[in-house]
mmCIF file of C-alpha atoms and ligand atoms in Angstrom:
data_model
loop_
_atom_site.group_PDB
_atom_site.id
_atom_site.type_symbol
_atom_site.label_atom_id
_atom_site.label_comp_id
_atom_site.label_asym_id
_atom_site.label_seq_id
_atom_site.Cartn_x
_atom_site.Cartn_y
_atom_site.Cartn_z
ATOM 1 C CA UNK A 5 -10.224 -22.042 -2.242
ATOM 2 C CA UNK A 6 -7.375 -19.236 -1.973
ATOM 3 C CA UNK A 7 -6.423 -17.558 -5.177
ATOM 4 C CA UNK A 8 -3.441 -19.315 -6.584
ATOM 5 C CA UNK A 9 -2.169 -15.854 -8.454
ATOM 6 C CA UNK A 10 -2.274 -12.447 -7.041
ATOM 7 C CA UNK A 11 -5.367 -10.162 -6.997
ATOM 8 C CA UNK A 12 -4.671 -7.110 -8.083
ATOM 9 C CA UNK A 13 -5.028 -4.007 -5.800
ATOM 10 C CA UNK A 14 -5.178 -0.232 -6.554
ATOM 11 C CA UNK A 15 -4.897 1.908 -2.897
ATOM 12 C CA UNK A 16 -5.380 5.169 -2.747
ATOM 13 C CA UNK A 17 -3.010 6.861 -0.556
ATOM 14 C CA UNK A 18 -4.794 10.638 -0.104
ATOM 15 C CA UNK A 19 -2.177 11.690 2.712
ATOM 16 C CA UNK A 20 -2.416 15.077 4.467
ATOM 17 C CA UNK A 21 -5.780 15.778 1.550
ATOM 18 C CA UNK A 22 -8.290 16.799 1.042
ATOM 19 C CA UNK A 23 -10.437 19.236 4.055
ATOM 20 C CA UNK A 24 -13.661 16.853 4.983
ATOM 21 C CA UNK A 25 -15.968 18.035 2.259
ATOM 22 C CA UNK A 26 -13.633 17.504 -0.446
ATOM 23 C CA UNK A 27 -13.250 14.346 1.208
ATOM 24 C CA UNK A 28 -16.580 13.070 1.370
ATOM 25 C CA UNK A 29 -17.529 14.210 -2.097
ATOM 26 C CA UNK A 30 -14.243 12.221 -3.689
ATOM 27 C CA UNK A 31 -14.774 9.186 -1.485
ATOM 28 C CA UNK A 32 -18.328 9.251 -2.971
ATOM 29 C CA UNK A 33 -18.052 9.184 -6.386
ATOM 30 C CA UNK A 34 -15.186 7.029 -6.670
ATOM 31 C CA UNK A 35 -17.429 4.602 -4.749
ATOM 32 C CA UNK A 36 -20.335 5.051 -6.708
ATOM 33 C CA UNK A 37 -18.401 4.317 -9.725
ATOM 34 C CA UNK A 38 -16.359 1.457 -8.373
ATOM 35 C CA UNK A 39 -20.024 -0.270 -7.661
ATOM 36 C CA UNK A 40 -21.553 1.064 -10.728
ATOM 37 C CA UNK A 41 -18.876 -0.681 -12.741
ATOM 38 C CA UNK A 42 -19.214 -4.106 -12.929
ATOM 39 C CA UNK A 43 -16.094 -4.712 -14.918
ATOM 40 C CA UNK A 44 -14.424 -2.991 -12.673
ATOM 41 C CA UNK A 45 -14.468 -5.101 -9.974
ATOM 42 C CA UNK A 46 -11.988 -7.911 -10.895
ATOM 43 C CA UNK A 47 -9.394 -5.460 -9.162
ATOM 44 C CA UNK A 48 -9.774 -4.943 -5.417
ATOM 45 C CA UNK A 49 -10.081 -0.916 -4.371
ATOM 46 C CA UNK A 50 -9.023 0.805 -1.183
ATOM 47 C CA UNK A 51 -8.469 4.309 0.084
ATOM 48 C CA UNK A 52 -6.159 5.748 2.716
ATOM 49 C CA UNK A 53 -7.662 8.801 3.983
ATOM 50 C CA UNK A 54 -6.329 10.843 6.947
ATOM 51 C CA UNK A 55 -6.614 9.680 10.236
ATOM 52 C CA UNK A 56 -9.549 11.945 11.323
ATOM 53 C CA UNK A 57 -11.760 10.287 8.456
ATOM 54 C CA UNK A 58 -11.172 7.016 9.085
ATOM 55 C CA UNK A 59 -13.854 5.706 11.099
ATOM 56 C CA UNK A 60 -16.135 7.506 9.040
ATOM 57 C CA UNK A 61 -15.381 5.985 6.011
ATOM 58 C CA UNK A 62 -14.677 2.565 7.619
ATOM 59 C CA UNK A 63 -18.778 2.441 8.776
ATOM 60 C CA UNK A 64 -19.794 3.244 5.329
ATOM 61 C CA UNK A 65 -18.694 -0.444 4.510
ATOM 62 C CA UNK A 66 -18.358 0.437 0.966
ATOM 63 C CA UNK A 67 -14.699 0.241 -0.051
ATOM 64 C CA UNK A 68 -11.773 -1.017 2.012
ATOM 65 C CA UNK A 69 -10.283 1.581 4.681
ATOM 66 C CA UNK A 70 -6.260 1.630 4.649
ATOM 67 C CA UNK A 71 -4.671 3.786 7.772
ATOM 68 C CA UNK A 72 -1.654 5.722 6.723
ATOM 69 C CA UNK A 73 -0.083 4.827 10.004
ATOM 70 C CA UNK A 74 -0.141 2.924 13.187
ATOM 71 C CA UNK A 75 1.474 2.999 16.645
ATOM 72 C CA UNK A 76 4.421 1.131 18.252
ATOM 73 C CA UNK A 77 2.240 0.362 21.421
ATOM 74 C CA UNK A 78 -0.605 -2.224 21.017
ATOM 75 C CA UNK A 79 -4.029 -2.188 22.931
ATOM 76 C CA UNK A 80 -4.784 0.701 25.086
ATOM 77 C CA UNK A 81 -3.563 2.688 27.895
ATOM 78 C CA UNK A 82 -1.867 6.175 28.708
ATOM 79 C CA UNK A 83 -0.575 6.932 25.061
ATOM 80 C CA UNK A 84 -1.562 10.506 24.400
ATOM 81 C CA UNK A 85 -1.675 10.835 20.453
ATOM 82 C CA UNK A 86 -1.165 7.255 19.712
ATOM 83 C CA UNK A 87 -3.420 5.066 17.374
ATOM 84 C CA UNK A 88 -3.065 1.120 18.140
ATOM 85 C CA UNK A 89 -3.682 -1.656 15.271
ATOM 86 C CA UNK A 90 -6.496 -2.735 17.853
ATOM 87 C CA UNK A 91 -8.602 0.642 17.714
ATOM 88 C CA UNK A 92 -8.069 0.836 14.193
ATOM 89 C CA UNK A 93 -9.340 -3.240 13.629
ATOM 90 C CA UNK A 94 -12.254 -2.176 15.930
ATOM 91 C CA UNK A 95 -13.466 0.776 13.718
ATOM 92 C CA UNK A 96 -13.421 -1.329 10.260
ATOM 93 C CA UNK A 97 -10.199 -0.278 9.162
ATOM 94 C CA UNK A 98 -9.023 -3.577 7.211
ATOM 95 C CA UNK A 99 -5.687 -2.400 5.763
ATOM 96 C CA UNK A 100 -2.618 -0.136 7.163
ATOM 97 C CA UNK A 101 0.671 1.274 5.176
ATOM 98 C CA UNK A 102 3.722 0.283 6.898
ATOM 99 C CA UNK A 103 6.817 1.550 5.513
ATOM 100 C CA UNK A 104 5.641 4.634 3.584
ATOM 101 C CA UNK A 105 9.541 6.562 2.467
ATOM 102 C CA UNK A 106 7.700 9.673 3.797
ATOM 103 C CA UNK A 107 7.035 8.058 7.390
ATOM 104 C CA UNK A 108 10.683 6.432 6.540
ATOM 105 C CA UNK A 109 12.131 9.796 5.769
ATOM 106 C CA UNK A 110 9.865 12.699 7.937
ATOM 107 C CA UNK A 111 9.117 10.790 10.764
ATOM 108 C CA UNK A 112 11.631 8.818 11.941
ATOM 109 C CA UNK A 113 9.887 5.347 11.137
ATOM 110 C CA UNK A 114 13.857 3.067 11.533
ATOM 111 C CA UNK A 115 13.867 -0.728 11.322
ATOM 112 C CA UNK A 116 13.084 -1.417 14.683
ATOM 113 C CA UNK A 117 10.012 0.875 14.657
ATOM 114 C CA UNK A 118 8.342 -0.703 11.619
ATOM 115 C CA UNK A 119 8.832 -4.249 12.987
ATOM 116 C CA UNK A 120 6.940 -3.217 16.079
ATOM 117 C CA UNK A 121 4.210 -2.264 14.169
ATOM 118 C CA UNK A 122 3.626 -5.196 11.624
ATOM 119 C CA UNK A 123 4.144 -7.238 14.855
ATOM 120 C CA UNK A 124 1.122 -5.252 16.168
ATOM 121 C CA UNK A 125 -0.863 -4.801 12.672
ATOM 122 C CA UNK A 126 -0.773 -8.458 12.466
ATOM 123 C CA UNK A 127 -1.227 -9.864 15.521
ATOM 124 C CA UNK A 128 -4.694 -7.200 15.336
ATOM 125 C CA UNK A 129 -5.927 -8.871 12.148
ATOM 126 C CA UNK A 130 -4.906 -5.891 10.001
ATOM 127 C CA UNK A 131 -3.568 -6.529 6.454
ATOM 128 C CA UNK A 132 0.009 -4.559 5.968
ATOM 129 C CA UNK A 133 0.618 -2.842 2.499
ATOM 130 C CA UNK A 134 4.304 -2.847 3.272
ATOM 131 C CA UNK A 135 6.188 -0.194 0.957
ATOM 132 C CA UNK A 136 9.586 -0.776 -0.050
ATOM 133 C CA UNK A 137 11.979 1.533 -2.260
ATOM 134 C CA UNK A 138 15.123 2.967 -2.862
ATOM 135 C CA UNK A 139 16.461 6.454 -3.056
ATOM 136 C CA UNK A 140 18.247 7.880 -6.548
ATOM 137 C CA UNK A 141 21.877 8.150 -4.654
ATOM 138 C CA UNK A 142 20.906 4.240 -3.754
ATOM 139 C CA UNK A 143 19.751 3.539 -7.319
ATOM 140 C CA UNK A 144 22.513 5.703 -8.957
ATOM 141 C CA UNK A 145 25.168 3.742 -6.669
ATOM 142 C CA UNK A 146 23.394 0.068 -8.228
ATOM 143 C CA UNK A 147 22.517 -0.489 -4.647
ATOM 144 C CA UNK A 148 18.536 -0.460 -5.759
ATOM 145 C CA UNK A 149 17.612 -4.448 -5.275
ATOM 146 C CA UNK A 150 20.003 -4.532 -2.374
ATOM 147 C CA UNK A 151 18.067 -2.029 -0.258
ATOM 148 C CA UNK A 152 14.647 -2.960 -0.981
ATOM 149 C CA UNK A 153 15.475 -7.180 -0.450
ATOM 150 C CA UNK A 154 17.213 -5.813 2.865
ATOM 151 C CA UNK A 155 13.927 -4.000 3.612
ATOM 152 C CA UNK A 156 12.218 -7.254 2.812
ATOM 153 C CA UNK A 157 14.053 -8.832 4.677
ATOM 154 C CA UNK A 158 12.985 -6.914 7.976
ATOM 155 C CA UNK A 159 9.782 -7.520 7.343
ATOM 156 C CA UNK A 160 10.029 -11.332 6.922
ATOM 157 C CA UNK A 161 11.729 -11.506 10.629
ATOM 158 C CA UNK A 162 8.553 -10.964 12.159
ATOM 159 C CA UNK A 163 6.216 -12.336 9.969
ATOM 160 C CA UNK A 164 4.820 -15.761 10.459
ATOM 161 C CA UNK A 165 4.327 -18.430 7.603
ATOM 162 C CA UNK A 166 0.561 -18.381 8.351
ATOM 163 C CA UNK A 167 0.811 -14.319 8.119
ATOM 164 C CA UNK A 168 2.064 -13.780 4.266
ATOM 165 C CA UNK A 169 -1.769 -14.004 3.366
ATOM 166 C CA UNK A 170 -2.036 -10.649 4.984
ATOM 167 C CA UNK A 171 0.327 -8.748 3.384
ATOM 168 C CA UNK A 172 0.382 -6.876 0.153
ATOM 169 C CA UNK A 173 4.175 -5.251 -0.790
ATOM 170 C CA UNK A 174 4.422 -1.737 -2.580
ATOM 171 C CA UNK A 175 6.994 -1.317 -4.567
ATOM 172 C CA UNK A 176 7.862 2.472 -4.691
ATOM 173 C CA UNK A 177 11.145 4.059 -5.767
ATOM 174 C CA UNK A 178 11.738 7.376 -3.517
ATOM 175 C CA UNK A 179 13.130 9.379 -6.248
ATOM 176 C CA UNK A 180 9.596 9.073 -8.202
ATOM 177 C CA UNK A 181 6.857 9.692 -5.374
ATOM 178 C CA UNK A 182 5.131 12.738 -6.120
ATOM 179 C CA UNK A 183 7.855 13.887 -8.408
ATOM 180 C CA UNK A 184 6.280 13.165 -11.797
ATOM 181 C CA UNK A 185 8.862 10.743 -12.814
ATOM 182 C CA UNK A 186 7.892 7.012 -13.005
ATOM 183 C CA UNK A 187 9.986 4.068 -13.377
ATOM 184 C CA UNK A 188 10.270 2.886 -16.805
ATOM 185 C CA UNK A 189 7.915 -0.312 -17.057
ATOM 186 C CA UNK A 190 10.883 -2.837 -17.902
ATOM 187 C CA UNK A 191 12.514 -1.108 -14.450
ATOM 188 C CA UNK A 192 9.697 -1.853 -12.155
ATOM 189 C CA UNK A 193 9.167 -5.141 -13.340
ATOM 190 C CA UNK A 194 12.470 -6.026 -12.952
ATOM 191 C CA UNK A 195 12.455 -4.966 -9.526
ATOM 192 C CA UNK A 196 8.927 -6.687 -9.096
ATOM 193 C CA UNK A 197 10.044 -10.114 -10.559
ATOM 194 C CA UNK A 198 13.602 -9.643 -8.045
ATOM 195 C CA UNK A 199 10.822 -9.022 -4.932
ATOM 196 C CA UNK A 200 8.746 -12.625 -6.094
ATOM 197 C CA UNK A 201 11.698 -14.212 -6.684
ATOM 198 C CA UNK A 202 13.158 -13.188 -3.042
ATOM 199 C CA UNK A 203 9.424 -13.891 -1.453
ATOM 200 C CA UNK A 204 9.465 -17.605 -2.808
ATOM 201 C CA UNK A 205 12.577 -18.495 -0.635
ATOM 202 C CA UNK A 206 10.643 -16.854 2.456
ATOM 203 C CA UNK A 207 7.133 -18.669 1.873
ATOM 204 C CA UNK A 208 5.564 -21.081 -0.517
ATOM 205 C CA UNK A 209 2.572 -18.593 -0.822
ATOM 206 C CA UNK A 210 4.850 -15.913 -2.555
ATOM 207 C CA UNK A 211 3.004 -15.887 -6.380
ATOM 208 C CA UNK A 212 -0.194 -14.981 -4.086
ATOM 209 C CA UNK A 213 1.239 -12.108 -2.531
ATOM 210 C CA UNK A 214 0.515 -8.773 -4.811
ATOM 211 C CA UNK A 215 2.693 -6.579 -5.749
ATOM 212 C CA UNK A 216 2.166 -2.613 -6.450
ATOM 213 C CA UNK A 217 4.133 -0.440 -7.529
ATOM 214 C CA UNK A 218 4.106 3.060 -6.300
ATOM 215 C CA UNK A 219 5.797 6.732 -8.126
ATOM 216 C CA UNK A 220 3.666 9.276 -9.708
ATOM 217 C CA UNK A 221 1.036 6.163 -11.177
ATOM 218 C CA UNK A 222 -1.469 8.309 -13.272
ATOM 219 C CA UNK A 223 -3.470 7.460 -16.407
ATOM 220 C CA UNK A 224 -1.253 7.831 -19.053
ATOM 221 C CA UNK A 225 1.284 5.285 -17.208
ATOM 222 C CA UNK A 226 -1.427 2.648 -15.756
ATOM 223 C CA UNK A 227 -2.148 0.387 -19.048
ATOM 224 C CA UNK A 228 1.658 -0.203 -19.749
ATOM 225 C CA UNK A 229 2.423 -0.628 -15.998
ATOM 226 C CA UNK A 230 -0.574 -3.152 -15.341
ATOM 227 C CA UNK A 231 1.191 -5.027 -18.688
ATOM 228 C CA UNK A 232 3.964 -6.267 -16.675
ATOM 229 C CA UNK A 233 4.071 -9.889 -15.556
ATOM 230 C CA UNK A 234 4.755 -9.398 -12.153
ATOM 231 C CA UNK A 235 3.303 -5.769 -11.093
ATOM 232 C CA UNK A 236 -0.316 -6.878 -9.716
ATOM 233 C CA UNK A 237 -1.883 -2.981 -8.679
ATOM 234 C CA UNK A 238 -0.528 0.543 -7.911
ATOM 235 C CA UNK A 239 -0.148 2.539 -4.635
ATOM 236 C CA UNK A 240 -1.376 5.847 -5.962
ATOM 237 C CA UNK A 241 -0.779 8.996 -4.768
ATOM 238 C CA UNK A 242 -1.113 12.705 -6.487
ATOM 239 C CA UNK A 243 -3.675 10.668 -9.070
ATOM 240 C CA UNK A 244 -5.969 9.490 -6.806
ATOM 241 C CA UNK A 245 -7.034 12.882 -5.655
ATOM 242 C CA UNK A 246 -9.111 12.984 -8.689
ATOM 243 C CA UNK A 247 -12.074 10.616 -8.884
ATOM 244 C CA UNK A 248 -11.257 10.476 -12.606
ATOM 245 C CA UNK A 249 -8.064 10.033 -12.752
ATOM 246 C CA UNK A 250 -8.339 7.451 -9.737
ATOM 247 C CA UNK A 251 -11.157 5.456 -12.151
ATOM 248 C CA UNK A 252 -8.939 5.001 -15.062
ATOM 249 C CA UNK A 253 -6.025 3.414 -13.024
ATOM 250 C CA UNK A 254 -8.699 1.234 -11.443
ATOM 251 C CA UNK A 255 -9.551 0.644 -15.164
ATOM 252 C CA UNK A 256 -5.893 -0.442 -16.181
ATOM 253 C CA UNK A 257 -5.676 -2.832 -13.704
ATOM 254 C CA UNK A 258 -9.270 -4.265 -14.185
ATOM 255 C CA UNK A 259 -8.232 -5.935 -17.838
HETATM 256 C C1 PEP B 12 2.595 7.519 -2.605
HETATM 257 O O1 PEP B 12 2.480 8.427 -1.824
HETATM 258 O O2 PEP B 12 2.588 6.362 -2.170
HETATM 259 C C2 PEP B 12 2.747 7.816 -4.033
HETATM 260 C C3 PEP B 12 3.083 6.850 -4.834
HETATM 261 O O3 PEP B 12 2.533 9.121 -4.424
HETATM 262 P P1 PEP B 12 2.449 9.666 -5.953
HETATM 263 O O4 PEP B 12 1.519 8.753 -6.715
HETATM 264 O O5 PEP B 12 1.912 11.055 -5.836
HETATM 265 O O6 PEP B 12 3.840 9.614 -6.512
#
């Protein structure tokens, strides 16, 4: 039978970190842990390492692989550089981001862009943590719930009612990725509880669909954060460079 609430999710999301080493000694022992933790396990783990590692880490089988990113194009073919939702599906990879402000912001990621590639991720099998968020002029300006339901709203055009079981929103306010600031817990849960409350006039499965929030998550914010009604994980960024660190968020969200 399908969950009738959310399961909660804490993702990793290592970026352009760490070298390989580094890599393979964090990815270790916050696996070991995860599995050496029974009571941690009520909350689902994943990590997004770069691009290079993925395959490697997929074949361990041990904890969910998330891609940071995935092409436009679908399938093969003459595509120098590009990564398709159907190489990534064939290498393990279970999860992708879609949406990230930095791909957003950096990279040129528009509207059109991102449709094209939940359209792929999807139609691949992938599940989409889709990242929403608005920027501190945006916020500032009360614009806040109007951007991310607009956002939303781009991604429910091209998602089928069948496909909602395969996506997972992040919630993460530009102005506090990587900056130290979080949300206040009574902001992001506001927010959260406007994103359900948009979701159930999209698809009857909405109270399934969980909801992170991302913004400088660390240990000392996790327990009050995973308090909140309607925030089910974290997208974590900074924090989860630190097997430590990454364990007590886990923790928070494991009550
Ligand atoms: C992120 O990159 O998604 C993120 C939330 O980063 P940080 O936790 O470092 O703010």
């Amino acid at each position: 039978m399908t969950a009738l609430t959310p399961q909660n999710w804490v993702i990793g999301n290592w970026k352009l970190n760490p070298y390989f080493n580094e890599a393979k000694q964090l990815f270790s022992a916050i696996a070991q842990q995860y599995q050496n933790q029974a009571e941690l396990q009520t909350c689902h783990v994943a990590i997004a390492p770069p691009a290079p590692y993925l395959s490697f880490f997929a074949t361990q089988q041990t904890l969910p692989i998330v891609a940071q990113d995935v092409s436009t194009i679908r399938g093969q073919g003459a595509y120098t550089g590009e990564v398709s939702a159907d190489l990534l599906k064939e290498t393990a990879v279970e999860l992708v981001l879609i949406g990230h402000s930095e791909r957003r912001e950096l990279f040129g990621d528009d509207a059109e862009k991102l449709q094209q590639k939940i359209k792929n991720a999807l139609q691949a099998g992938l599940t989409i943590v889709y990242c929403v968020g608005e920027s501190l002029v945006q916020r500032e300006a009360g614009q806040a719930q109007s951007v991310v339901i607009r956002q939303l709203q781009e991604l429910a055009d091209v998602t089928h009612d069948t496909e909602w079981k395969n996506i997972i929103i992040a919630y993460e306010p530009i102005w506090a990725i990587g900056t130290g600031k979080t949300a206040s817990p009574q902001d992001a849960q506001q927010m959260h509880a406007a994103i359900r409350v948009y979701l159930q006039t999209l698809t009857t499965t909405a109270n399934r669909i969980p909801l992170l929030y991302g913004g400088s998550v660390k240990p000392e914010n996790a327990v009050e954060l995973a308090a909140c009604a309607d925030i089910n994980g974290a997208l974590v960024g900074g924090a989860s460079l630190d097997a430590a660190s990454f364990i007590s968020i886990i923790q928070a969200f494991a009550q």
